[in-house]
Coordinates of C-alpha atoms in Angstrom, one line a residue:
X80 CA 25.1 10.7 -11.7
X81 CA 22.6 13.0 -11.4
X82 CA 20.9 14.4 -8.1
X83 CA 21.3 10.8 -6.7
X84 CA 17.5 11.0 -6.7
X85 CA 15.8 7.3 -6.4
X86 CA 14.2 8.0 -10.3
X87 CA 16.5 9.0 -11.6
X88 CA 19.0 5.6 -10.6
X89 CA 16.9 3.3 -11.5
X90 CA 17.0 4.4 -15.0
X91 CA 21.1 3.4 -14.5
X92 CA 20.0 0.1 -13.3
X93 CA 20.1 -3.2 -15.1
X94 CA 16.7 -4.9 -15.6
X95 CA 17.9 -7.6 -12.5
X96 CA 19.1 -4.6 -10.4
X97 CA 15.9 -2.7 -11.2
X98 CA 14.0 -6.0 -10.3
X99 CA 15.7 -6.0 -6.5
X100 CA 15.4 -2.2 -6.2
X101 CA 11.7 -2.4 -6.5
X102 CA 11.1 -5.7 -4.5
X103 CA 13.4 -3.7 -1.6
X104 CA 11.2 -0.8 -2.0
X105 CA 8.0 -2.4 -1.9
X106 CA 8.8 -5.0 0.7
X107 CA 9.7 -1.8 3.0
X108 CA 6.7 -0.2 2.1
X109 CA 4.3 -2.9 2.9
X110 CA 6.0 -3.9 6.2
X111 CA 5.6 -0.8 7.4
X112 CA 2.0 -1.0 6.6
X113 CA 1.9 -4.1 8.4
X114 CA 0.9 -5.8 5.0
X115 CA 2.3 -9.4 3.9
X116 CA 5.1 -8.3 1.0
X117 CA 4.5 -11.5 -0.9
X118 CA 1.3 -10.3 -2.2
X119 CA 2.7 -7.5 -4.0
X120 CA 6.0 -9.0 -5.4
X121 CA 3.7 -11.5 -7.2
X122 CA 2.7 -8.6 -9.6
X123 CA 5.9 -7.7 -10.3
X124 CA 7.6 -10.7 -11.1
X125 CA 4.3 -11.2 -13.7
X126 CA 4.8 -8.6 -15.7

């Protein structure tokens, strides 16, 4: 599987899987910005 590197996964991933991975990642990322998450998974889920 690779280095295990985050990239390189998500490649493995199924579309659905690949959909959580990203709203994990993001969510993480803005709350540690002290941003509202819900802003940003709205342009995912649009695409």
């Amino acid at each position: 599987m690779g280095t295990g590197d985050g990239c390189e996964r998500f490649d493995e991933f199924s579309s659905v899987e690949r959909q959580w991975f990203a709203v994990r990642v993001v969510s993480d990322a803005c709350r540690r910005r002290g941003k509202n998450p819900m802003n940003y998974l709205g342009t995912i889920f649009e695409r």
